[in-house]
mmCIF file of C-alpha atoms and ligand atoms in Angstrom:
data_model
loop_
_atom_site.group_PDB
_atom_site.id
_atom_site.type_symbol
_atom_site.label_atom_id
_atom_site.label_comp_id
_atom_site.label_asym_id
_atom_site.label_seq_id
_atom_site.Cartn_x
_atom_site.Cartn_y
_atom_site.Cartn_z
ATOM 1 C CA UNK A 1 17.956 -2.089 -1.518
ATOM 2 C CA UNK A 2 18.971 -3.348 -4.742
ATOM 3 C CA UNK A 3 21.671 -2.091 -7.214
ATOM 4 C CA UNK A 4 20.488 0.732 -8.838
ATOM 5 C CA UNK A 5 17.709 3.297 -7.904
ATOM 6 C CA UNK A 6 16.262 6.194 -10.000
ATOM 7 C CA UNK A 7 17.722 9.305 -8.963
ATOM 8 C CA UNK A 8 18.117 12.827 -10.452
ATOM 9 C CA UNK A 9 16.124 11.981 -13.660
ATOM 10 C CA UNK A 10 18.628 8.743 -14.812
ATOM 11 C CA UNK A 11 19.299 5.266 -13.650
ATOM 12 C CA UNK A 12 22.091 5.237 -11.064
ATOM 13 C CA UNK A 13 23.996 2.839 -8.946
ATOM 14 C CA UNK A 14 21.977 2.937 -5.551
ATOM 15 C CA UNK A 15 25.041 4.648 -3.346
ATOM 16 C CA UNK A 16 24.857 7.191 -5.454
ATOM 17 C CA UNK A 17 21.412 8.193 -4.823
ATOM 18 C CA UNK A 18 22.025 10.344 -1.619
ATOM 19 C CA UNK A 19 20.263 13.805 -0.439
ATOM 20 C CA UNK A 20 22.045 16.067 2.391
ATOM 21 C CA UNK A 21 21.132 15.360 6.611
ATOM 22 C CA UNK A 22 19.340 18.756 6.460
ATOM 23 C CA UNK A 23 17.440 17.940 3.068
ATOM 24 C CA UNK A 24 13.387 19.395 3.945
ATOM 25 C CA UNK A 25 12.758 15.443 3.503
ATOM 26 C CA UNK A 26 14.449 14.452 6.055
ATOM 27 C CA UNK A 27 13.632 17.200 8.639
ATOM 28 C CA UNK A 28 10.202 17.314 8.240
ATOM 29 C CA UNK A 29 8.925 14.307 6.408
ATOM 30 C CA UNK A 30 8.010 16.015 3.483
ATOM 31 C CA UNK A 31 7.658 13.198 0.562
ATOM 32 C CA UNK A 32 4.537 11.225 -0.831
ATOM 33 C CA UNK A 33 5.478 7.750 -1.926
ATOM 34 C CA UNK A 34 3.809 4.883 -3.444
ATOM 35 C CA UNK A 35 4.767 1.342 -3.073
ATOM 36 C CA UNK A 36 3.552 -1.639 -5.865
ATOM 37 C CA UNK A 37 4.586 -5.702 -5.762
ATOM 38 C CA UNK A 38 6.204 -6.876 -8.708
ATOM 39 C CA UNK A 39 6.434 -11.021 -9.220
ATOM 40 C CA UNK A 40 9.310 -12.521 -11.804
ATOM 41 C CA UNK A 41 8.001 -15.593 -13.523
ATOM 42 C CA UNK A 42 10.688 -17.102 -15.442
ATOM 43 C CA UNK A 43 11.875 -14.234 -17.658
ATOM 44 C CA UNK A 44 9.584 -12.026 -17.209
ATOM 45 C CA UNK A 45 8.015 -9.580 -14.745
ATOM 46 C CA UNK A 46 4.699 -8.722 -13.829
ATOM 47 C CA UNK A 47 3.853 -5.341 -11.909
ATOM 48 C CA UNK A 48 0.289 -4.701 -10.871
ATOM 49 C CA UNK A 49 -1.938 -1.222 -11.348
ATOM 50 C CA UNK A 50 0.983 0.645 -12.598
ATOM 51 C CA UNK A 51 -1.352 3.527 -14.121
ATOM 52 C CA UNK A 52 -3.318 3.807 -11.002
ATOM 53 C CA UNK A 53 -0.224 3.882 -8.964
ATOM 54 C CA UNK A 54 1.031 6.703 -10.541
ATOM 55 C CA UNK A 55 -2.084 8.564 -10.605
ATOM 56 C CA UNK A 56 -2.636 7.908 -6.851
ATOM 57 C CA UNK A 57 0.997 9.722 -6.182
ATOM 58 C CA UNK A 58 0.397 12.919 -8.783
ATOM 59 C CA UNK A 59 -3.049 13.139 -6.790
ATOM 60 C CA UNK A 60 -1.323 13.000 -3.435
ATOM 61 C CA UNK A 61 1.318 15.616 -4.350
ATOM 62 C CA UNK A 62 -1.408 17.794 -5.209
ATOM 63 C CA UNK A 63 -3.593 17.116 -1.855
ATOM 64 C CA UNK A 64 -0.221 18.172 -0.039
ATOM 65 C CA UNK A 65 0.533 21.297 -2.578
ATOM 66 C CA UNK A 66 3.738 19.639 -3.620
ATOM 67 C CA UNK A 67 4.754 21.626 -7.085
ATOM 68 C CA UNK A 68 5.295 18.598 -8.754
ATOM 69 C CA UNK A 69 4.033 16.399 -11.827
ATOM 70 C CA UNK A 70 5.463 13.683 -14.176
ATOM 71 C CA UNK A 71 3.738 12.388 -16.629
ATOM 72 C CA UNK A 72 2.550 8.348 -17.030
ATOM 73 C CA UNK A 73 5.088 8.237 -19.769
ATOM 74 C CA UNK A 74 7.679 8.925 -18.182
ATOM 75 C CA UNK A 75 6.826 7.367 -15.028
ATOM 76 C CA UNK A 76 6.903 4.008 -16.672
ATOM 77 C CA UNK A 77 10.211 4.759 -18.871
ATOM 78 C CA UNK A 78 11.902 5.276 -15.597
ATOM 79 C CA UNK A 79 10.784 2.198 -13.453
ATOM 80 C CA UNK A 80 10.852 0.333 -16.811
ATOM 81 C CA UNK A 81 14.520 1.256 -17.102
ATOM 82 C CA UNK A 82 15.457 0.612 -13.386
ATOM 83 C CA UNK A 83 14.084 -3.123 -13.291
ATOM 84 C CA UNK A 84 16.074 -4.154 -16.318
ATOM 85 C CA UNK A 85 18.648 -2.819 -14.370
ATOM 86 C CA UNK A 86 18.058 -4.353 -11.405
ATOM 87 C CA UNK A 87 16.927 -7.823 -12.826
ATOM 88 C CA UNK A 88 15.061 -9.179 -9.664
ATOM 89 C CA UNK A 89 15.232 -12.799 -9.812
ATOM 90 C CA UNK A 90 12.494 -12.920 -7.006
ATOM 91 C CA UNK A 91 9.592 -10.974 -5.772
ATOM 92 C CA UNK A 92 10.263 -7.117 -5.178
ATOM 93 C CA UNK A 93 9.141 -4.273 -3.789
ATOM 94 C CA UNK A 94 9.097 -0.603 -5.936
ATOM 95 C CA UNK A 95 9.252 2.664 -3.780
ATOM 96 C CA UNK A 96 8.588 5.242 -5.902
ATOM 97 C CA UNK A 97 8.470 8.912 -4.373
ATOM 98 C CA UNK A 98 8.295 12.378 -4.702
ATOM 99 C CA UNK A 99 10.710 14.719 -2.461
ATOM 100 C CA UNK A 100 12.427 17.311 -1.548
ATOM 101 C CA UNK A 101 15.904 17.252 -1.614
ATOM 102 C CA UNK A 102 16.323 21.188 -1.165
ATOM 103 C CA UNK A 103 18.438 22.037 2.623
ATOM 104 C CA UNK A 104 15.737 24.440 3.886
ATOM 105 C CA UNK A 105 14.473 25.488 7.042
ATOM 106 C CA UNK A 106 10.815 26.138 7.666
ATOM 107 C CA UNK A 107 7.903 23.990 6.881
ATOM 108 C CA UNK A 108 6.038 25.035 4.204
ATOM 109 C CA UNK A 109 5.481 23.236 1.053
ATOM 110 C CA UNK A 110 5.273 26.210 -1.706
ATOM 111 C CA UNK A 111 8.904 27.367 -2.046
ATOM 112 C CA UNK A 112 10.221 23.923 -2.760
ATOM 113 C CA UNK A 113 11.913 21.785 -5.330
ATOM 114 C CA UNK A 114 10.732 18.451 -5.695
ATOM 115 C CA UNK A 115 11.868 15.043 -7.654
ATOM 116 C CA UNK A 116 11.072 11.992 -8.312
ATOM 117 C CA UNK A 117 13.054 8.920 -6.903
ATOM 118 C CA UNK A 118 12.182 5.170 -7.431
ATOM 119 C CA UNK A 119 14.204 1.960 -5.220
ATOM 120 C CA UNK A 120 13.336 -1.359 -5.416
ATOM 121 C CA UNK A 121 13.788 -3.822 -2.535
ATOM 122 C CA UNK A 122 13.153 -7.997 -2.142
ATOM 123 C CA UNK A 123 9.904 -8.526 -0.547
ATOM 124 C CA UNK A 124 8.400 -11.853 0.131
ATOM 125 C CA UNK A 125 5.556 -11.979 2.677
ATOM 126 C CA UNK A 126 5.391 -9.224 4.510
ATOM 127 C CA UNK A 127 2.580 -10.744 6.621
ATOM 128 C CA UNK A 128 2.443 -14.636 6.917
ATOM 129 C CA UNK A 129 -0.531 -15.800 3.937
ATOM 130 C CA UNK A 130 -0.196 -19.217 5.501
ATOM 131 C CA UNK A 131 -2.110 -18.727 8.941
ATOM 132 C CA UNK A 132 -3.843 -16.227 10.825
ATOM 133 C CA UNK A 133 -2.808 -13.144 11.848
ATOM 134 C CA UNK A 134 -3.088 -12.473 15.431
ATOM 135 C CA UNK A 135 -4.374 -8.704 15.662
ATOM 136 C CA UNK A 136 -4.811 -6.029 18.247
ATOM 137 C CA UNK A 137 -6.415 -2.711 18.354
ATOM 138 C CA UNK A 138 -3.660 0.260 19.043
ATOM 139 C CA UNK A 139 -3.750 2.429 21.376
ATOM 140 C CA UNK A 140 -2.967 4.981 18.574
ATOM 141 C CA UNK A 141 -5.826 6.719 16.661
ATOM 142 C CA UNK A 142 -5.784 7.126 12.804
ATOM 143 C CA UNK A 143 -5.090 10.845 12.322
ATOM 144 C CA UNK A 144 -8.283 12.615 10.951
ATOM 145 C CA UNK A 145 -8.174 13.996 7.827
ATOM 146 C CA UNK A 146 -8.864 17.478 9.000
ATOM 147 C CA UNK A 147 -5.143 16.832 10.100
ATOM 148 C CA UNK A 148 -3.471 15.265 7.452
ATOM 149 C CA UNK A 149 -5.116 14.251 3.687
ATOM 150 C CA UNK A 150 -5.728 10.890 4.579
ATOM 151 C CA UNK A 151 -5.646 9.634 0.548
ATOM 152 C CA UNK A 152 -2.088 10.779 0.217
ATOM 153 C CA UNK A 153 0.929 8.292 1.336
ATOM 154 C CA UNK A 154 2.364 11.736 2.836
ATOM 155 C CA UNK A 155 6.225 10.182 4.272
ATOM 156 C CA UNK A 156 5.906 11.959 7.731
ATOM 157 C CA UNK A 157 1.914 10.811 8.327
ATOM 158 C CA UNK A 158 3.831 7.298 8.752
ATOM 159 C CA UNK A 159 5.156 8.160 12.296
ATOM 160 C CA UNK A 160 1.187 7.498 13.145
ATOM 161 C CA UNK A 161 1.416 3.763 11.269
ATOM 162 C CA UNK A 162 5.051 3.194 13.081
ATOM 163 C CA UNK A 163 3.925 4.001 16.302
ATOM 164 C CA UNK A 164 0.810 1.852 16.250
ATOM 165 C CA UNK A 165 3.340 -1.461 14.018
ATOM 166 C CA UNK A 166 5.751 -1.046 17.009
ATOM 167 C CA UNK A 167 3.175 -0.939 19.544
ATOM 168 C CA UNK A 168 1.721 -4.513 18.535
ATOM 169 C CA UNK A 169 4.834 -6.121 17.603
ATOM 170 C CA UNK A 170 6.142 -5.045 21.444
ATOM 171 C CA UNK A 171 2.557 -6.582 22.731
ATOM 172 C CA UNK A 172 3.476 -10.232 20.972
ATOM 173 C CA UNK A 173 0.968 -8.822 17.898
ATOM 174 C CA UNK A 174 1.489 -9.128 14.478
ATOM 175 C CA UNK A 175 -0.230 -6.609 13.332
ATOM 176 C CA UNK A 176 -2.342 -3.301 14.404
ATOM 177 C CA UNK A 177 -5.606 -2.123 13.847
ATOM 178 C CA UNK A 178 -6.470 1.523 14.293
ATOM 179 C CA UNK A 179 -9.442 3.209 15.064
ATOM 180 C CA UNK A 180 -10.439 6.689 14.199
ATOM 181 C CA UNK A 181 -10.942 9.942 16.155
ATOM 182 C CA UNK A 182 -14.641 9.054 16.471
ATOM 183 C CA UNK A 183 -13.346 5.455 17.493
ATOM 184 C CA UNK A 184 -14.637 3.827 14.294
ATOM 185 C CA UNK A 185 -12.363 1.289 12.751
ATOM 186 C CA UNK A 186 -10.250 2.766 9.993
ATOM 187 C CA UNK A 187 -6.947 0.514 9.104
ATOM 188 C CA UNK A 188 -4.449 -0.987 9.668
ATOM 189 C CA UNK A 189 -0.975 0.434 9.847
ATOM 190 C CA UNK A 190 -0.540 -0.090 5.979
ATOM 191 C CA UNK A 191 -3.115 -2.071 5.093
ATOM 192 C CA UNK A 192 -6.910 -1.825 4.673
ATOM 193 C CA UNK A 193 -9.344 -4.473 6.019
ATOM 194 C CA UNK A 194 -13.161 -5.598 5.608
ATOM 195 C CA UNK A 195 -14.814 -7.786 7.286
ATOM 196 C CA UNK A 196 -17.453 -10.850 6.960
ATOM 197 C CA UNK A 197 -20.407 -9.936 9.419
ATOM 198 C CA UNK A 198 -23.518 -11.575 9.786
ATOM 199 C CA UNK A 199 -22.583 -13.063 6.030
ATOM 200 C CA UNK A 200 -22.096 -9.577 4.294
ATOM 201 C CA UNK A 201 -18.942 -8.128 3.747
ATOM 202 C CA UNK A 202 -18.545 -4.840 4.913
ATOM 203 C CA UNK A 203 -15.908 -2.338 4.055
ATOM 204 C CA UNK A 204 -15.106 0.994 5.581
ATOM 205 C CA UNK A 205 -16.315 4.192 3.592
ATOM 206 C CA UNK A 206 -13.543 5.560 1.244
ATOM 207 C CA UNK A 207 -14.698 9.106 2.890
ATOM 208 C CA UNK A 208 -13.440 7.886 6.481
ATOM 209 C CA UNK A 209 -9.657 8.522 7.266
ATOM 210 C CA UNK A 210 -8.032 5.506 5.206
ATOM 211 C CA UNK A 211 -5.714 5.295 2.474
ATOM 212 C CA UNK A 212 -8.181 4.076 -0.924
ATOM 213 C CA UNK A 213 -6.421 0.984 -1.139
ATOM 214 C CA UNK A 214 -5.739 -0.100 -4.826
ATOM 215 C CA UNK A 215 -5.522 -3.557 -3.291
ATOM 216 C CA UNK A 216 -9.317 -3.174 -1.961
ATOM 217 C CA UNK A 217 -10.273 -1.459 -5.033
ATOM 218 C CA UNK A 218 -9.314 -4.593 -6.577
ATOM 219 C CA UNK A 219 -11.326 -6.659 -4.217
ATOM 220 C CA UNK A 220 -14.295 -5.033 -4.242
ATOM 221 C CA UNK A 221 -14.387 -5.642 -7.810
ATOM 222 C CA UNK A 222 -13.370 -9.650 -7.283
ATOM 223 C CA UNK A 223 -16.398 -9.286 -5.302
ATOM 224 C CA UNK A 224 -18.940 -7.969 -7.441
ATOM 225 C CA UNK A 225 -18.201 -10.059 -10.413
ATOM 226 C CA UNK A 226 -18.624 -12.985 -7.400
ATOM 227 C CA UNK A 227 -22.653 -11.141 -6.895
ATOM 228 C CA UNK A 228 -21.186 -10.806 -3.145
ATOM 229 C CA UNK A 229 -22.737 -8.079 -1.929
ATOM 230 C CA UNK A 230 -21.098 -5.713 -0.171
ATOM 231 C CA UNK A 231 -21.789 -2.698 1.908
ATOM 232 C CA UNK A 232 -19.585 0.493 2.914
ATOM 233 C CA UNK A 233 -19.902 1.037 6.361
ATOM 234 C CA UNK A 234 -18.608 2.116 9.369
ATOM 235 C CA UNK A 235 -17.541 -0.771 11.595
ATOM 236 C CA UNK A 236 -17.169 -0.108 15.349
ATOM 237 C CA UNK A 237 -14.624 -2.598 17.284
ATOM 238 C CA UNK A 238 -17.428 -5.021 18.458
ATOM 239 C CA UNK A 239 -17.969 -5.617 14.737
ATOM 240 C CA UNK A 240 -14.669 -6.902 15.015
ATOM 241 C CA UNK A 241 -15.107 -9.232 17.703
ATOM 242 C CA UNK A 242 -18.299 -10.743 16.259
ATOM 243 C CA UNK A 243 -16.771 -10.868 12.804
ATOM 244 C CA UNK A 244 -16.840 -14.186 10.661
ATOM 245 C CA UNK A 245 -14.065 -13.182 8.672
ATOM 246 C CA UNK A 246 -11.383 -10.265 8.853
ATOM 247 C CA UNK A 247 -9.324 -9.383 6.001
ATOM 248 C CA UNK A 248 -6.588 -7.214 5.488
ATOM 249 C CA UNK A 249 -5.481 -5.917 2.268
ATOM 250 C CA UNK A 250 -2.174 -4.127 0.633
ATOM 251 C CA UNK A 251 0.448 -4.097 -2.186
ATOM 252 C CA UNK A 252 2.539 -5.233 1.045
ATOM 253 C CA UNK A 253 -0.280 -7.136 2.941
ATOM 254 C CA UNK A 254 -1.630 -8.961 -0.157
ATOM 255 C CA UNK A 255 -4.676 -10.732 1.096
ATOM 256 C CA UNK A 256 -4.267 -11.818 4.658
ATOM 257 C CA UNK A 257 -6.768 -13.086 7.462
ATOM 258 C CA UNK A 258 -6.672 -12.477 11.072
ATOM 259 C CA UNK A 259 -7.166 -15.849 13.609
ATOM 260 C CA UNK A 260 -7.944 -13.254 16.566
ATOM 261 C CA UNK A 261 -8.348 -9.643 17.385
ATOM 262 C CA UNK A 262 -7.078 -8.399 20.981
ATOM 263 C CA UNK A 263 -7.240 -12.183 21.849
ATOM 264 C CA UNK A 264 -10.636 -12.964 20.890
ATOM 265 C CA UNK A 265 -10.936 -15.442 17.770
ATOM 266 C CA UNK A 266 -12.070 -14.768 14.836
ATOM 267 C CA UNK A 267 -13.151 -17.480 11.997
ATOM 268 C CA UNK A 268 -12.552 -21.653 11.983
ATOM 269 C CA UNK A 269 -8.644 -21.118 12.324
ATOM 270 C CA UNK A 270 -8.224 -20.921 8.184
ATOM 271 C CA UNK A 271 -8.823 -19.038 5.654
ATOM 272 C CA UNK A 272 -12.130 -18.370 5.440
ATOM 273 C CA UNK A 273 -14.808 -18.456 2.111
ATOM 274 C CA UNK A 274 -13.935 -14.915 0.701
ATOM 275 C CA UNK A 275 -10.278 -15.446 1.866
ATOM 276 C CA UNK A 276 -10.164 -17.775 -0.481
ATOM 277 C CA UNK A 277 -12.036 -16.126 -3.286
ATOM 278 C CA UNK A 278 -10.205 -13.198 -2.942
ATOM 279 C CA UNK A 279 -6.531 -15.416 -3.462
ATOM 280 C CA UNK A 280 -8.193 -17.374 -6.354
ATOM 281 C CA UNK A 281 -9.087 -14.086 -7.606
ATOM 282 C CA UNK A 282 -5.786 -12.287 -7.614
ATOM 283 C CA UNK A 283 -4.181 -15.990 -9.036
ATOM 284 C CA UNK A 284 -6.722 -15.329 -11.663
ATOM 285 C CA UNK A 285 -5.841 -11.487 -12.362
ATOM 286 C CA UNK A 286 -1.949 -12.620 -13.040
ATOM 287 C CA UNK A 287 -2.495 -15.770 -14.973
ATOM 288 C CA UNK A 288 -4.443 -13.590 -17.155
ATOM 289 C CA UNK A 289 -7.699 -15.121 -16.609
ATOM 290 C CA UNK A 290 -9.967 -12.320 -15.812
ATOM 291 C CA UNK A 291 -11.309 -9.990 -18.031
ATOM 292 C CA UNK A 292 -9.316 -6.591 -16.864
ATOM 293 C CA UNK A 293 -5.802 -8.410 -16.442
ATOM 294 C CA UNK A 294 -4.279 -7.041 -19.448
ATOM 295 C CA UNK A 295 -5.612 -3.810 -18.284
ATOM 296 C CA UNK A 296 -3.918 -4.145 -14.478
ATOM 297 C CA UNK A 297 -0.926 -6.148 -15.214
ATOM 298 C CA UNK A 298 2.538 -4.723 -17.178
ATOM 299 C CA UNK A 299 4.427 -7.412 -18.062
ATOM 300 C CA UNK A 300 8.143 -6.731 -18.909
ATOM 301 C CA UNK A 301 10.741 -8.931 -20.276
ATOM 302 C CA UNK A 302 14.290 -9.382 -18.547
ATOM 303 C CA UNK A 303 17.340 -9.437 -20.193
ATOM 304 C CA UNK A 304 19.108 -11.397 -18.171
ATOM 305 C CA UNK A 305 23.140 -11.469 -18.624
ATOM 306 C CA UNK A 306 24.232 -15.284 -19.173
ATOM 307 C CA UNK A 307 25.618 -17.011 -16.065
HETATM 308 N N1 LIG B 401 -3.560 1.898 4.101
HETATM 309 C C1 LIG B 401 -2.345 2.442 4.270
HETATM 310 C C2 LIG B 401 -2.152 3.453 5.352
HETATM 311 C C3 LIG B 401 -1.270 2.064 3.448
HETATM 312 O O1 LIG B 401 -0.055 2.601 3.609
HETATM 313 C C4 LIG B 401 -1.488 1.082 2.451
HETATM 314 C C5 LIG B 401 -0.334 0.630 1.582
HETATM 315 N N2 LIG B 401 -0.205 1.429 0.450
HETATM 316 C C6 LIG B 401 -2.784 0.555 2.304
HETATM 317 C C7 LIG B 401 -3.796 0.985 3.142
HETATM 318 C C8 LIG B 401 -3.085 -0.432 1.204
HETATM 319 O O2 LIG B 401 -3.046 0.241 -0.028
HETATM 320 P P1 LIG B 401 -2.637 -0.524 -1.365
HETATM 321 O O3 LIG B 401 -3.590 -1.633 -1.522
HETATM 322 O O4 LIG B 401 -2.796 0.523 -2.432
HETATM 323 O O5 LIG B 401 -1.241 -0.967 -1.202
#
């Protein structure tokens, strides 16, 4: 974690963020979070989708009845404030989520206090953009959302995404795909994916049990000003095997393409066509080159203390 995290409505230094061992966060998982990639070139630093970040967390507290709302405003004051404190001097992670810090027994959502609390870690690659990704399908279902409001990053839902990550890791993996109850393929652990079949690109339906991706949202709209059509779908797991292409996407994930899925291969060994679209697409979106990057892209300037 770096320095200083937002805690308690201020900037802090990050040991001093702490909640209690019997906080209702802690016990029972009760937090939505969101997660967003920002990049430092030279003295500045780019973060992408901010706004639809922080509407994606006010909508998931109120899928989950958390009593909680902050406006955009103040959103971006507060993570504006913490990365000038932090100064990242390379690529970086921001957790921003809602909690409860309140030591109370029970779970139920309505009597509770919540807050707002923002860290910011390095990140780098989290999955390796420079080969394939060897995939398997878990053994672990996506929860339904007749369980658990799949569109919400809701903290303790991520047991389900841990258990299927550790699962493939153990099996020599590097990542996990997981189907849903009706054995229809639904994600990855935090990821989304599409795939390239019979040269169309098929995505899963935003009304199946997946997180709506702002990372796909951005792809599907690299792909439509690329005339690719594209159809929402459900894909079963022979889709998979026959699959030209297999992409996963996330704020984590970026855009990264599987090699093989339980051992089967998929693609030429590289990055395939819309791979590669996709990447010059996003290179695009940050260089300022396509039409909504002033729109997605807050770009703040470091003041950096001289060596
Ligand atoms: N699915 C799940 C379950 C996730 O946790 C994530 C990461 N937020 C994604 C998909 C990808 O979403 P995004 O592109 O908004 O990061």
């Amino acid at each position: 974690m770096m320095s200083y995290a937002f805690f308690d409505g201020e900037v802090v230094p990050s040991e001093e963020a702490r909640v209690s061992i019997a906080s209702h966060s802690l016990q029972y998982g009760t937090t939505c979070f969101g997660g967003l990639r920002g990049r430092v070139e030279g003295e500045s630093v780019q973060l992408f989708r901010l706004k639809d970040h922080h509407t994606r967390l006010m909508k998931a507290c109120k899928m989950l009845g958390f009593d909680y709302s902050i406006s955009f405003e103040a959103f971006n004051d507060a993570l504006t404030s913490l990365v000038a404190s932090n100064t990242p001097d390379g690529d970086f992670y921001v957790r921003p989520f809602v909690f409860c810090p309140e030591e109370k027994l029970g779970p139920r959502f309505d009597t509770l206090n919540y807050d707002l609390a923002i860290y910011m870690m390095s990140i780098s690659n989290y999955l390796a953009q420079d080969r394939g990704l060897n995939l398997c399908i878990s053994s672990w279902r996506k929860y339904p959302d007749t369980c658990i409001p799949t569109k919400a990053k809701a903290g303790g839902a991520y047991l389900n995404s841990s258990l299927a990550t550790t699962e493939a890791k153990l099996g020599g993996f590097d990542e996990a795909i997981m189907l849903d109850h009706e054995g229809y393929v639904a994600e990855g652990s935090v990821m989304n994916l599409l795939i390239v079949y019979r040269g169309e690109v098929i995505v899963p339906q935003v009304g199946s049990p997946i997180l709506d991706g702002i990372t796909m949202r951005t792809v599907v709209e690299l792909l439509r000003d690329a005339d690719i059509p594209i159809r929402f779908e459900r894909i079963d797991r022979s889709m998979l095997y026959a699959a030209d292409e297999l992409i996963l996407t996330g704020t984590a994930a970026q855009v990264a393409y599987a090699d093989s899925v339980d051992r089967r291969s998929i693609g030429a060994g590289e990055a395939g066509p819309i791979c590669q679209l996709l990447r010059k697409g996003f290179t695009e979106i940050y260089a300022g080159n396509h039409p909504r990057s002033e729109e997605w892209v807050t770009t703040l300037t470091l003041a950096r203390a001289p060596k």
